[in-house]
């Protein structure tokens, strides 16, 4: 019996590999479009006499496009190289490329710039490639399919176990001069110089202090681990925002593109305030990234879960409008989500998920967590409405599973983005183990709203099924629940 089971799984795996190989031509076409997009963005920068660090909004929008297309092209190159034959990887990376393309177009549109000549073609090529790969499903029993992050060697400590008292970091950042560097950006520069020399995960320990810096972990800085001395002890903060000329992506205090990023015991903050509107504290497009016991503080657009697979455990997220947003496949477990006081005549929206087409394997899943009032909101919460989310893109997908809403959420649960936009194509769901979503009788009656009746309905949005987390989170040592 075991022989036939093994044979069946091998044949199924081979069939999927061949099927995926048949779709590589579509990936090649999409990669060509990304290369075109990158060339167009660079030439436009030169045409406008700008550069990647230009302070003007036009320069920042085009600079975003250059970086986003480069990141996406790099992932599709990996896919074409045969580094992975995994269809989950393919769907994730193609979706990430589509999200990056859309981010570029949104930034250009915000400035009133004409879109790139190849923009519509690239949207079609990426969508077609995604649709082809969406026909195939990986066998759940193959634990080696997802490309793993670097596993700890015998002399390395997992993220969950790392302690400044018992563990050793490769790089130490300290404002008092007791480390290798006094700023985080100096440490990132050192990381960049050693990128081709290392064979294992690099640990950066950031000691207690307030670091007024804007930080970028680029696409070539894979398998990096940042650890601090604790939430509100190690604080990375800045105040860039869209109101003052940044784009939404470039407003991020801390941006991560390199895959396999881990972080623990750090507060990431954008202190611009609610009157500055979009102001990102953390932007993440790192695939297979893990955040443990971290805090993210801002108001509008606090945490930009841009793309790829992400996991947040025991974290705090503070904000007002769309403060968890993006198009990643992301799961939040045992997290505290704090609603803050918005400006007058505003409402709070926790999520704004950005799935553009139904073939994307993306969405926001909040599981076993808590929605709470921040201290300044507690006394005024009756004066403002708070919602679980709204549809940023047409196929927006968000679920709240076994999460305590603490009476904060408006009985309707969810709110519109603009009129009827996305209401028939979105997927919003709620589940608790006593049967269905909380107060669902008064919930919106949109076609896309679902009461998840039972664990079977909720399972597709769990760590095991949604982000294939059982195959890569254990390397970090971070606790997690694979299912319901």
Tab-separated table of C-alpha atoms in Angstrom:
chain	number	residue	atom	x	y	z
A	1	UNK	CA	0.000	0.000	0.000
A	2	UNK	CA	2.786	2.403	0.950
A	3	UNK	CA	4.465	1.709	-2.408
A	4	UNK	CA	1.357	2.737	-4.356
A	5	UNK	CA	0.825	5.860	-2.258
A	6	UNK	CA	4.449	6.876	-2.807
A	7	UNK	CA	4.180	6.133	-6.522
A	8	UNK	CA	0.968	8.155	-6.811
A	9	UNK	CA	2.540	11.164	-5.070
A	10	UNK	CA	5.639	10.991	-7.276
A	11	UNK	CA	3.491	10.846	-10.422
A	12	UNK	CA	1.334	13.713	-9.169
A	13	UNK	CA	4.422	15.786	-8.370
A	14	UNK	CA	5.873	15.005	-11.812
A	15	UNK	CA	2.591	15.938	-13.522
A	16	UNK	CA	2.482	19.255	-11.695
A	17	UNK	CA	6.121	19.968	-12.559
A	18	UNK	CA	5.523	19.268	-16.236
A	19	UNK	CA	2.340	21.335	-16.178
A	20	UNK	CA	4.156	24.216	-14.580
A	21	UNK	CA	6.993	23.867	-17.086
A	22	UNK	CA	4.444	24.268	-19.870
A	23	UNK	CA	3.560	27.677	-18.450
A	24	UNK	CA	7.131	29.001	-18.407
A	25	UNK	CA	6.632	30.635	-21.791
A	26	UNK	CA	3.997	32.870	-20.195
A	27	UNK	CA	6.473	33.713	-17.424
A	28	UNK	CA	9.129	34.565	-20.018
A	29	UNK	CA	6.709	36.976	-21.693
A	30	UNK	CA	5.845	38.580	-18.343
A	31	UNK	CA	9.533	38.911	-17.461
A	32	UNK	CA	10.151	40.635	-20.795
A	33	UNK	CA	7.397	43.104	-19.931
A	34	UNK	CA	8.986	43.797	-16.534
A	35	UNK	CA	12.334	44.478	-18.217
A	36	UNK	CA	10.561	46.883	-20.570
A	37	UNK	CA	8.916	48.585	-17.625
A	38	UNK	CA	12.201	49.019	-15.808
A	39	UNK	CA	13.870	50.498	-18.893
A	40	UNK	CA	10.970	52.896	-19.407
A	41	UNK	CA	11.096	54.086	-15.774
A	42	UNK	CA	14.875	54.700	-15.931
A	43	UNK	CA	14.642	56.560	-19.222
A	44	UNK	CA	11.796	58.677	-17.833
A	45	UNK	CA	13.934	59.589	-14.841
A	46	UNK	CA	16.687	60.736	-17.181
A	47	UNK	CA	14.203	62.585	-19.362
A	48	UNK	CA	12.938	64.542	-16.350
A	49	UNK	CA	16.485	65.108	-15.104
A	50	UNK	CA	15.719	63.176	-11.925
A	51	UNK	CA	17.294	60.322	-9.996
A	52	UNK	CA	16.235	57.562	-7.614
A	53	UNK	CA	16.699	59.753	-4.548
A	54	UNK	CA	15.071	62.860	-6.003
A	55	UNK	CA	12.920	64.608	-3.413
A	56	UNK	CA	10.186	65.471	-5.904
A	57	UNK	CA	7.076	63.318	-6.121
A	58	UNK	CA	7.656	62.562	-9.818
A	59	UNK	CA	11.112	61.263	-9.084
A	60	UNK	CA	9.891	59.173	-6.158
A	61	UNK	CA	7.072	57.638	-8.211
A	62	UNK	CA	9.428	56.705	-11.056
A	63	UNK	CA	12.022	55.520	-8.559
A	64	UNK	CA	9.398	53.242	-7.010
A	65	UNK	CA	8.713	51.815	-10.474
A	66	UNK	CA	12.402	51.080	-11.094
A	67	UNK	CA	12.777	49.217	-7.786
A	68	UNK	CA	9.470	47.374	-8.072
A	69	UNK	CA	10.155	46.156	-11.614
A	70	UNK	CA	13.676	45.068	-10.657
A	71	UNK	CA	12.400	43.082	-7.662
A	72	UNK	CA	9.714	41.397	-9.751
A	73	UNK	CA	12.018	40.602	-12.663
A	74	UNK	CA	14.480	39.031	-10.230
A	75	UNK	CA	11.833	36.651	-8.868
A	76	UNK	CA	10.600	35.619	-12.307
A	77	UNK	CA	14.218	34.988	-13.327
A	78	UNK	CA	14.489	32.596	-10.360
A	79	UNK	CA	11.325	30.882	-11.518
A	80	UNK	CA	12.656	30.474	-15.049
A	81	UNK	CA	16.042	29.226	-13.805
A	82	UNK	CA	14.474	26.074	-12.375
A	83	UNK	CA	15.339	27.051	-8.805
A	84	UNK	CA	11.780	26.010	-7.960
A	85	UNK	CA	9.203	23.907	-9.750
A	86	UNK	CA	6.626	24.773	-7.135
A	87	UNK	CA	3.320	26.205	-8.355
A	88	UNK	CA	2.683	27.918	-5.012
A	89	UNK	CA	5.927	29.812	-5.498
A	90	UNK	CA	4.954	30.636	-9.074
A	91	UNK	CA	1.532	31.971	-8.104
A	92	UNK	CA	3.003	33.945	-5.217
A	93	UNK	CA	5.757	35.564	-7.281
A	94	UNK	CA	3.502	36.322	-10.259
A	95	UNK	CA	0.969	37.893	-7.913
A	96	UNK	CA	3.790	39.887	-6.331
A	97	UNK	CA	4.840	41.121	-9.774
A	98	UNK	CA	1.262	42.139	-10.559
A	99	UNK	CA	1.025	43.971	-7.216
A	100	UNK	CA	4.280	45.777	-7.952
A	101	UNK	CA	3.093	46.750	-11.419
A	102	UNK	CA	-0.155	48.083	-9.975
A	103	UNK	CA	1.748	49.982	-7.274
A	104	UNK	CA	3.843	51.642	-9.963
A	105	UNK	CA	0.761	52.636	-11.978
A	106	UNK	CA	-1.063	53.941	-8.897
A	107	UNK	CA	1.915	56.120	-8.006
A	108	UNK	CA	2.142	57.554	-11.516
A	109	UNK	CA	-1.596	58.150	-11.660
A	110	UNK	CA	-1.429	60.001	-8.368
A	111	UNK	CA	0.951	62.472	-9.970
A	112	UNK	CA	-1.045	62.741	-13.189
A	113	UNK	CA	1.674	61.072	-15.264
A	114	UNK	CA	0.780	59.025	-18.320
A	115	UNK	CA	1.267	55.310	-17.800
A	116	UNK	CA	4.070	53.451	-19.513
A	117	UNK	CA	3.429	52.373	-23.147
A	118	UNK	CA	3.687	48.695	-22.198
A	119	UNK	CA	1.538	48.978	-19.041
A	120	UNK	CA	-1.627	47.362	-20.379
A	121	UNK	CA	0.286	44.574	-22.094
A	122	UNK	CA	2.186	43.803	-18.888
A	123	UNK	CA	-1.050	43.648	-16.905
A	124	UNK	CA	-2.433	41.156	-19.438
A	125	UNK	CA	0.758	39.056	-19.536
A	126	UNK	CA	0.989	38.760	-15.749
A	127	UNK	CA	-2.717	37.982	-15.452
A	128	UNK	CA	-2.526	35.302	-18.140
A	129	UNK	CA	0.476	33.633	-16.507
A	130	UNK	CA	-1.305	33.643	-13.147
A	131	UNK	CA	-4.428	32.132	-14.688
A	132	UNK	CA	-2.382	29.305	-16.191
A	133	UNK	CA	-0.694	28.426	-12.900
A	134	UNK	CA	-3.947	28.757	-10.948
A	135	UNK	CA	-5.195	25.553	-12.598
A	136	UNK	CA	-2.744	23.430	-10.614
A	137	UNK	CA	-2.744	22.567	-6.923
A	138	UNK	CA	0.235	21.297	-4.957
A	139	UNK	CA	-0.073	17.991	-3.079
A	140	UNK	CA	-0.433	18.888	0.612
A	141	UNK	CA	1.882	16.024	1.641
A	142	UNK	CA	5.030	17.356	-0.031
A	143	UNK	CA	6.822	19.281	2.721
A	144	UNK	CA	9.816	20.149	0.585
A	145	UNK	CA	8.034	22.089	-2.131
A	146	UNK	CA	8.189	25.631	-0.757
A	147	UNK	CA	11.670	27.070	-1.053
A	148	UNK	CA	12.917	27.298	2.572
A	149	UNK	CA	14.708	30.166	4.195
A	150	UNK	CA	18.207	29.427	5.463
A	151	UNK	CA	17.896	27.028	8.389
A	152	UNK	CA	19.930	27.665	11.531
A	153	UNK	CA	23.186	25.746	11.820
A	154	UNK	CA	24.203	24.096	15.092
A	155	UNK	CA	25.819	27.340	16.239
A	156	UNK	CA	22.865	29.558	15.320
A	157	UNK	CA	19.843	30.493	17.413
A	158	UNK	CA	16.287	30.645	16.122
A	159	UNK	CA	14.446	33.957	16.100
A	160	UNK	CA	12.175	32.947	18.987
A	161	UNK	CA	15.124	31.924	21.184
A	162	UNK	CA	17.504	34.774	20.392
A	163	UNK	CA	18.480	36.840	23.437
A	164	UNK	CA	21.134	39.556	23.798
A	165	UNK	CA	22.225	37.892	27.059
A	166	UNK	CA	22.912	34.452	25.614
A	167	UNK	CA	23.207	34.943	21.836
A	168	UNK	CA	25.720	36.606	19.563
A	169	UNK	CA	24.860	38.962	16.743
A	170	UNK	CA	26.864	39.482	13.562
A	171	UNK	CA	26.241	43.236	13.659
A	172	UNK	CA	25.384	45.368	16.685
A	173	UNK	CA	23.809	48.823	16.376
A	174	UNK	CA	23.963	51.106	19.422
A	175	UNK	CA	23.419	54.848	19.715
A	176	UNK	CA	25.932	55.030	22.572
A	177	UNK	CA	28.758	53.673	20.427
A	178	UNK	CA	28.963	50.290	22.183
A	179	UNK	CA	28.229	48.366	18.968
A	180	UNK	CA	29.706	48.035	15.482
A	181	UNK	CA	27.624	50.941	14.201
A	182	UNK	CA	25.684	53.861	15.639
A	183	UNK	CA	22.960	53.903	12.987
A	184	UNK	CA	20.873	51.213	11.320
A	185	UNK	CA	21.716	52.496	7.855
A	186	UNK	CA	25.414	52.020	8.573
A	187	UNK	CA	24.590	48.411	9.474
A	188	UNK	CA	22.609	47.953	6.238
A	189	UNK	CA	25.581	49.299	4.258
A	190	UNK	CA	27.787	46.725	5.992
A	191	UNK	CA	25.258	44.008	5.160
A	192	UNK	CA	25.340	45.045	1.519
A	193	UNK	CA	29.136	44.734	1.401
A	194	UNK	CA	29.035	41.195	2.808
A	195	UNK	CA	26.074	39.953	0.743
A	196	UNK	CA	28.154	37.668	-1.509
A	197	UNK	CA	30.395	36.358	1.282
A	198	UNK	CA	27.883	34.873	3.715
A	199	UNK	CA	26.410	31.368	3.654
A	200	UNK	CA	24.009	31.692	6.585
A	201	UNK	CA	21.464	34.052	8.084
A	202	UNK	CA	22.894	37.343	9.380
A	203	UNK	CA	21.718	38.668	12.752
A	204	UNK	CA	21.517	42.428	13.350
A	205	UNK	CA	20.967	43.400	16.995
A	206	UNK	CA	19.646	46.930	17.496
A	207	UNK	CA	20.040	48.031	21.114
A	208	UNK	CA	17.537	50.159	23.002
A	209	UNK	CA	17.092	53.655	21.675
A	210	UNK	CA	15.105	55.832	19.304
A	211	UNK	CA	16.547	55.604	15.788
A	212	UNK	CA	15.319	58.455	13.577
A	213	UNK	CA	16.015	56.761	10.261
A	214	UNK	CA	14.400	55.642	7.033
A	215	UNK	CA	15.640	52.112	6.315
A	216	UNK	CA	15.497	49.924	3.193
A	217	UNK	CA	16.385	46.229	3.134
A	218	UNK	CA	16.910	45.676	-0.590
A	219	UNK	CA	16.086	42.695	-2.772
A	220	UNK	CA	19.602	41.240	-2.551
A	221	UNK	CA	19.634	41.191	1.252
A	222	UNK	CA	17.964	37.839	1.814
A	223	UNK	CA	17.784	35.908	5.088
A	224	UNK	CA	18.420	38.815	7.427
A	225	UNK	CA	17.266	38.831	11.050
A	226	UNK	CA	16.690	42.039	13.034
A	227	UNK	CA	16.277	41.821	16.810
A	228	UNK	CA	15.820	44.565	19.376
A	229	UNK	CA	15.547	44.936	23.132
A	230	UNK	CA	11.762	44.955	23.123
A	231	UNK	CA	8.687	46.831	21.953
A	232	UNK	CA	8.980	50.550	22.793
A	233	UNK	CA	12.609	50.039	23.798
A	234	UNK	CA	14.121	49.671	20.340
A	235	UNK	CA	12.193	52.164	18.189
A	236	UNK	CA	12.779	52.908	14.494
A	237	UNK	CA	10.873	56.047	13.530
A	238	UNK	CA	10.479	58.614	10.758
A	239	UNK	CA	7.759	60.963	9.506
A	240	UNK	CA	7.693	60.763	5.704
A	241	UNK	CA	4.190	60.984	4.238
A	242	UNK	CA	2.215	61.489	1.043
A	243	UNK	CA	0.902	64.896	2.100
A	244	UNK	CA	4.462	66.274	2.031
A	245	UNK	CA	5.382	64.694	-1.322
A	246	UNK	CA	6.353	61.072	-0.757
A	247	UNK	CA	4.605	58.208	-2.518
A	248	UNK	CA	2.850	55.663	-0.339
A	249	UNK	CA	5.633	53.046	-0.761
A	250	UNK	CA	8.439	55.569	-0.263
A	251	UNK	CA	6.827	56.984	2.877
A	252	UNK	CA	7.711	53.776	4.755
A	253	UNK	CA	9.975	54.176	7.767
A	254	UNK	CA	11.219	50.616	7.232
A	255	UNK	CA	10.921	48.789	3.898
A	256	UNK	CA	11.840	45.135	3.308
A	257	UNK	CA	12.254	43.496	-0.098
A	258	UNK	CA	14.849	40.788	0.618
A	259	UNK	CA	13.233	37.379	1.103
A	260	UNK	CA	13.277	35.440	4.369
A	261	UNK	CA	13.328	38.537	6.598
A	262	UNK	CA	12.792	37.953	10.339
A	263	UNK	CA	12.239	40.570	13.050
A	264	UNK	CA	11.630	40.470	16.794
A	265	UNK	CA	11.213	42.898	19.712
A	266	UNK	CA	11.248	46.142	17.695
A	267	UNK	CA	8.805	49.032	17.277
A	268	UNK	CA	8.444	50.404	13.738
A	269	UNK	CA	6.783	53.811	13.687
A	270	UNK	CA	5.653	56.580	11.392
A	271	UNK	CA	5.083	59.613	13.589
A	272	UNK	CA	3.670	61.930	10.863
A	273	UNK	CA	0.247	61.956	12.533
A	274	UNK	CA	-3.317	61.636	11.189
A	275	UNK	CA	-3.302	65.058	9.519
A	276	UNK	CA	-0.581	63.905	7.098
A	277	UNK	CA	-2.797	61.091	5.766
A	278	UNK	CA	-0.886	58.164	4.150
A	279	UNK	CA	2.248	57.532	6.182
A	280	UNK	CA	3.631	53.974	6.286
A	281	UNK	CA	5.545	52.610	9.263
A	282	UNK	CA	6.487	49.248	7.673
A	283	UNK	CA	6.355	48.072	4.059
A	284	UNK	CA	6.941	44.352	3.422
A	285	UNK	CA	7.375	42.537	0.114
A	286	UNK	CA	9.711	39.896	1.571
A	287	UNK	CA	8.589	36.365	0.774
A	288	UNK	CA	8.537	33.928	3.720
A	289	UNK	CA	8.945	36.742	6.251
A	290	UNK	CA	8.262	36.422	9.994
A	291	UNK	CA	7.559	39.160	12.551
A	292	UNK	CA	7.482	38.186	16.225
A	293	UNK	CA	6.642	40.438	19.185
A	294	UNK	CA	6.941	43.600	17.100
A	295	UNK	CA	4.874	46.790	17.164
A	296	UNK	CA	3.778	48.900	14.195
A	297	UNK	CA	2.572	52.424	14.981
A	298	UNK	CA	0.986	54.958	12.682
A	299	UNK	CA	-2.392	56.306	11.656
A	300	UNK	CA	-3.383	55.942	7.992
A	301	UNK	CA	-1.612	53.114	6.103
A	302	UNK	CA	0.516	51.944	9.059
A	303	UNK	CA	1.416	48.450	7.871
A	304	UNK	CA	1.820	47.893	4.122
A	305	UNK	CA	1.778	44.124	3.593
A	306	UNK	CA	2.632	44.693	-0.037
A	307	UNK	CA	3.115	41.190	-1.462
A	308	UNK	CA	4.333	37.605	-1.042
A	309	UNK	CA	3.891	35.330	2.027
A	310	UNK	CA	4.103	36.859	5.502
A	311	UNK	CA	3.440	35.803	9.103
A	312	UNK	CA	2.920	38.028	12.159
A	313	UNK	CA	2.783	36.535	15.657
A	314	UNK	CA	2.212	38.284	19.010
A	315	UNK	CA	2.470	41.710	17.347
A	316	UNK	CA	0.749	45.066	17.931
A	317	UNK	CA	-0.633	47.166	15.071
A	318	UNK	CA	-1.918	50.736	15.654
A	319	UNK	CA	-3.814	52.908	13.180
A	320	UNK	CA	-6.954	54.594	11.904
A	321	UNK	CA	-7.625	54.302	8.148
A	322	UNK	CA	-6.669	51.247	6.049
A	323	UNK	CA	-3.909	50.608	8.556
A	324	UNK	CA	-3.322	47.014	7.484
A	325	UNK	CA	-3.300	47.087	3.685
A	326	UNK	CA	-1.665	45.556	0.635
A	327	UNK	CA	-1.770	42.403	-1.484
A	328	UNK	CA	0.302	39.853	0.411
A	329	UNK	CA	-0.873	36.435	1.522
A	330	UNK	CA	-0.565	37.212	5.228
A	331	UNK	CA	-1.695	35.675	8.511
A	332	UNK	CA	-1.818	37.513	11.846
A	333	UNK	CA	-1.972	35.230	14.883
A	334	UNK	CA	-2.422	36.248	18.527
A	335	UNK	CA	-1.968	39.905	17.624
A	336	UNK	CA	-3.430	43.050	19.197
A	337	UNK	CA	-4.932	45.481	16.689
A	338	UNK	CA	-5.358	48.920	18.236
A	339	UNK	CA	-7.817	51.430	16.781
A	340	UNK	CA	-6.638	55.010	17.311
A	341	UNK	CA	-8.437	58.345	17.324
A	342	UNK	CA	-8.863	59.639	13.744
A	343	UNK	CA	-9.488	63.207	12.643
A	344	UNK	CA	-12.949	64.753	12.896
A	345	UNK	CA	-15.577	63.321	10.529
A	346	UNK	CA	-13.386	60.301	9.756
A	347	UNK	CA	-14.121	56.631	10.359
A	348	UNK	CA	-11.665	53.865	11.140
A	349	UNK	CA	-11.082	51.047	8.643
A	350	UNK	CA	-8.743	48.319	9.858
A	351	UNK	CA	-7.979	46.664	6.520
A	352	UNK	CA	-7.843	47.516	2.813
A	353	UNK	CA	-6.833	44.423	0.879
A	354	UNK	CA	-5.656	44.802	-2.716
A	355	UNK	CA	-6.321	41.609	-4.715
A	356	UNK	CA	-6.807	42.630	-8.360
A	357	UNK	CA	-7.842	39.344	-10.007
A	358	UNK	CA	-9.400	36.161	-8.580
A	359	UNK	CA	-6.403	33.972	-9.487
A	360	UNK	CA	-4.152	35.733	-6.959
A	361	UNK	CA	-3.500	33.577	-3.844
A	362	UNK	CA	-3.547	36.627	-1.594
A	363	UNK	CA	-5.542	38.084	1.268
A	364	UNK	CA	-5.427	39.178	4.902
A	365	UNK	CA	-6.251	36.569	7.553
A	366	UNK	CA	-6.568	37.698	11.178
A	367	UNK	CA	-6.758	34.681	13.474
A	368	UNK	CA	-7.065	34.327	17.232
A	369	UNK	CA	-6.381	38.019	17.735
A	370	UNK	CA	-7.981	41.032	19.413
A	371	UNK	CA	-9.327	44.363	18.130
A	372	UNK	CA	-8.901	46.937	20.904
A	373	UNK	CA	-9.144	50.656	21.640
A	374	UNK	CA	-5.862	52.495	21.986
A	375	UNK	CA	-5.725	54.578	25.177
A	376	UNK	CA	-6.547	57.866	23.436
A	377	UNK	CA	-9.496	56.296	21.600
A	378	UNK	CA	-11.184	54.702	24.599
A	379	UNK	CA	-12.920	57.852	25.849
A	380	UNK	CA	-14.147	58.972	22.395
A	381	UNK	CA	-14.895	55.685	20.618
A	382	UNK	CA	-18.627	56.390	20.711
A	383	UNK	CA	-18.075	59.402	18.459
A	384	UNK	CA	-16.517	57.461	15.584
A	385	UNK	CA	-17.459	54.442	13.517
A	386	UNK	CA	-14.962	51.617	13.114
A	387	UNK	CA	-15.091	48.919	10.437
A	388	UNK	CA	-13.190	45.705	9.751
A	389	UNK	CA	-12.228	46.872	6.288
A	390	UNK	CA	-13.133	48.107	2.824
A	391	UNK	CA	-12.334	46.882	-0.727
A	392	UNK	CA	-9.267	48.687	-2.033
A	393	UNK	CA	-9.238	46.513	-5.163
A	394	UNK	CA	-12.032	44.639	-6.920
A	395	UNK	CA	-11.289	41.147	-5.529
A	396	UNK	CA	-10.341	42.294	-2.036
A	397	UNK	CA	-10.176	39.325	0.379
A	398	UNK	CA	-10.043	39.501	4.190
A	399	UNK	CA	-11.181	37.185	6.974
A	400	UNK	CA	-11.359	37.496	10.752
A	401	UNK	CA	-11.181	34.088	12.434
A	402	UNK	CA	-11.823	33.544	16.151
A	403	UNK	CA	-10.945	37.179	16.820
A	404	UNK	CA	-12.346	39.257	19.690
A	405	UNK	CA	-13.786	42.523	18.356
A	406	UNK	CA	-14.442	43.972	21.839
A	407	UNK	CA	-17.649	45.718	20.744
A	408	UNK	CA	-15.666	48.267	18.718
A	409	UNK	CA	-16.893	47.370	15.252
A	410	UNK	CA	-19.995	48.917	13.688
A	411	UNK	CA	-22.810	46.346	13.358
A	412	UNK	CA	-22.455	46.485	9.547
A	413	UNK	CA	-18.936	45.144	9.993
A	414	UNK	CA	-17.523	46.389	6.698
A	415	UNK	CA	-17.811	49.549	4.613
A	416	UNK	CA	-17.599	50.604	0.976
A	417	UNK	CA	-14.623	52.029	-0.878
A	418	UNK	CA	-16.629	53.861	-3.540
A	419	UNK	CA	-20.279	53.119	-4.253
A	420	UNK	CA	-20.808	49.524	-5.398
A	421	UNK	CA	-17.158	49.007	-6.336
A	422	UNK	CA	-16.082	45.438	-5.569
A	423	UNK	CA	-19.132	44.539	-3.483
A	424	UNK	CA	-20.067	41.563	-5.678
A	425	UNK	CA	-16.507	40.322	-6.266
A	426	UNK	CA	-14.802	40.780	-2.881
A	427	UNK	CA	-14.524	37.985	-0.280
A	428	UNK	CA	-15.001	39.032	3.351
A	429	UNK	CA	-15.545	36.413	6.031
A	430	UNK	CA	-15.944	36.017	9.770
A	431	UNK	CA	-15.724	32.896	11.890
A	432	UNK	CA	-15.763	31.972	15.548
A	433	UNK	CA	-15.794	28.522	17.070
A	434	UNK	CA	-19.256	29.005	18.552
A	435	UNK	CA	-20.657	29.035	15.039
A	436	UNK	CA	-20.323	31.841	12.531
A	437	UNK	CA	-19.251	35.452	12.710
A	438	UNK	CA	-19.927	37.785	15.614
A	439	UNK	CA	-23.209	39.748	15.358
A	440	UNK	CA	-23.605	38.566	11.773
A	441	UNK	CA	-27.343	39.290	11.677
A	442	UNK	CA	-26.584	42.978	11.187
A	443	UNK	CA	-23.654	42.495	8.834
A	444	UNK	CA	-23.643	43.890	5.302
A	445	UNK	CA	-25.677	41.920	2.768
A	446	UNK	CA	-23.112	42.134	0.001
A	447	UNK	CA	-22.728	39.081	-2.272
A	448	UNK	CA	-19.089	38.883	-1.206
A	449	UNK	CA	-19.698	38.687	2.555
A	450	UNK	CA	-19.575	35.202	4.109
A	451	UNK	CA	-20.378	33.786	7.510
A	452	UNK	CA	-17.890	30.928	7.760
A	453	UNK	CA	-19.964	28.122	9.264
A	454	UNK	CA	-17.458	25.703	10.676
A	455	UNK	CA	-13.749	25.040	10.669
A	456	UNK	CA	-13.907	23.569	7.162
A	457	UNK	CA	-14.945	26.963	5.760
A	458	UNK	CA	-12.176	28.718	7.695
A	459	UNK	CA	-9.326	26.262	6.989
A	460	UNK	CA	-8.347	27.742	3.572
A	461	UNK	CA	-7.234	30.908	5.408
A	462	UNK	CA	-5.011	29.249	8.017
A	463	UNK	CA	-1.220	29.153	8.252
A	464	UNK	CA	-1.038	25.655	6.798
A	465	UNK	CA	-3.277	26.212	3.799
A	466	UNK	CA	-3.052	29.927	3.047
A	467	UNK	CA	0.705	30.566	3.298
A	468	UNK	CA	2.063	26.980	3.453
A	469	UNK	CA	3.527	28.056	6.797
A	470	UNK	CA	4.235	24.592	8.190
A	471	UNK	CA	7.009	24.300	5.624
A	472	UNK	CA	8.964	27.474	6.506
A	473	UNK	CA	7.868	29.064	9.797
A	474	UNK	CA	9.347	26.263	12.007
A	475	UNK	CA	12.872	27.321	10.996
A	476	UNK	CA	12.284	30.537	12.970
A	477	UNK	CA	11.143	28.764	16.124
A	478	UNK	CA	8.203	31.171	16.368
A	479	UNK	CA	5.072	29.502	17.788
A	480	UNK	CA	2.104	29.156	15.450
A	481	UNK	CA	-1.146	27.296	14.997
A	482	UNK	CA	-1.314	25.569	11.603
A	483	UNK	CA	-5.107	25.306	11.528
A	484	UNK	CA	-8.288	26.213	13.397
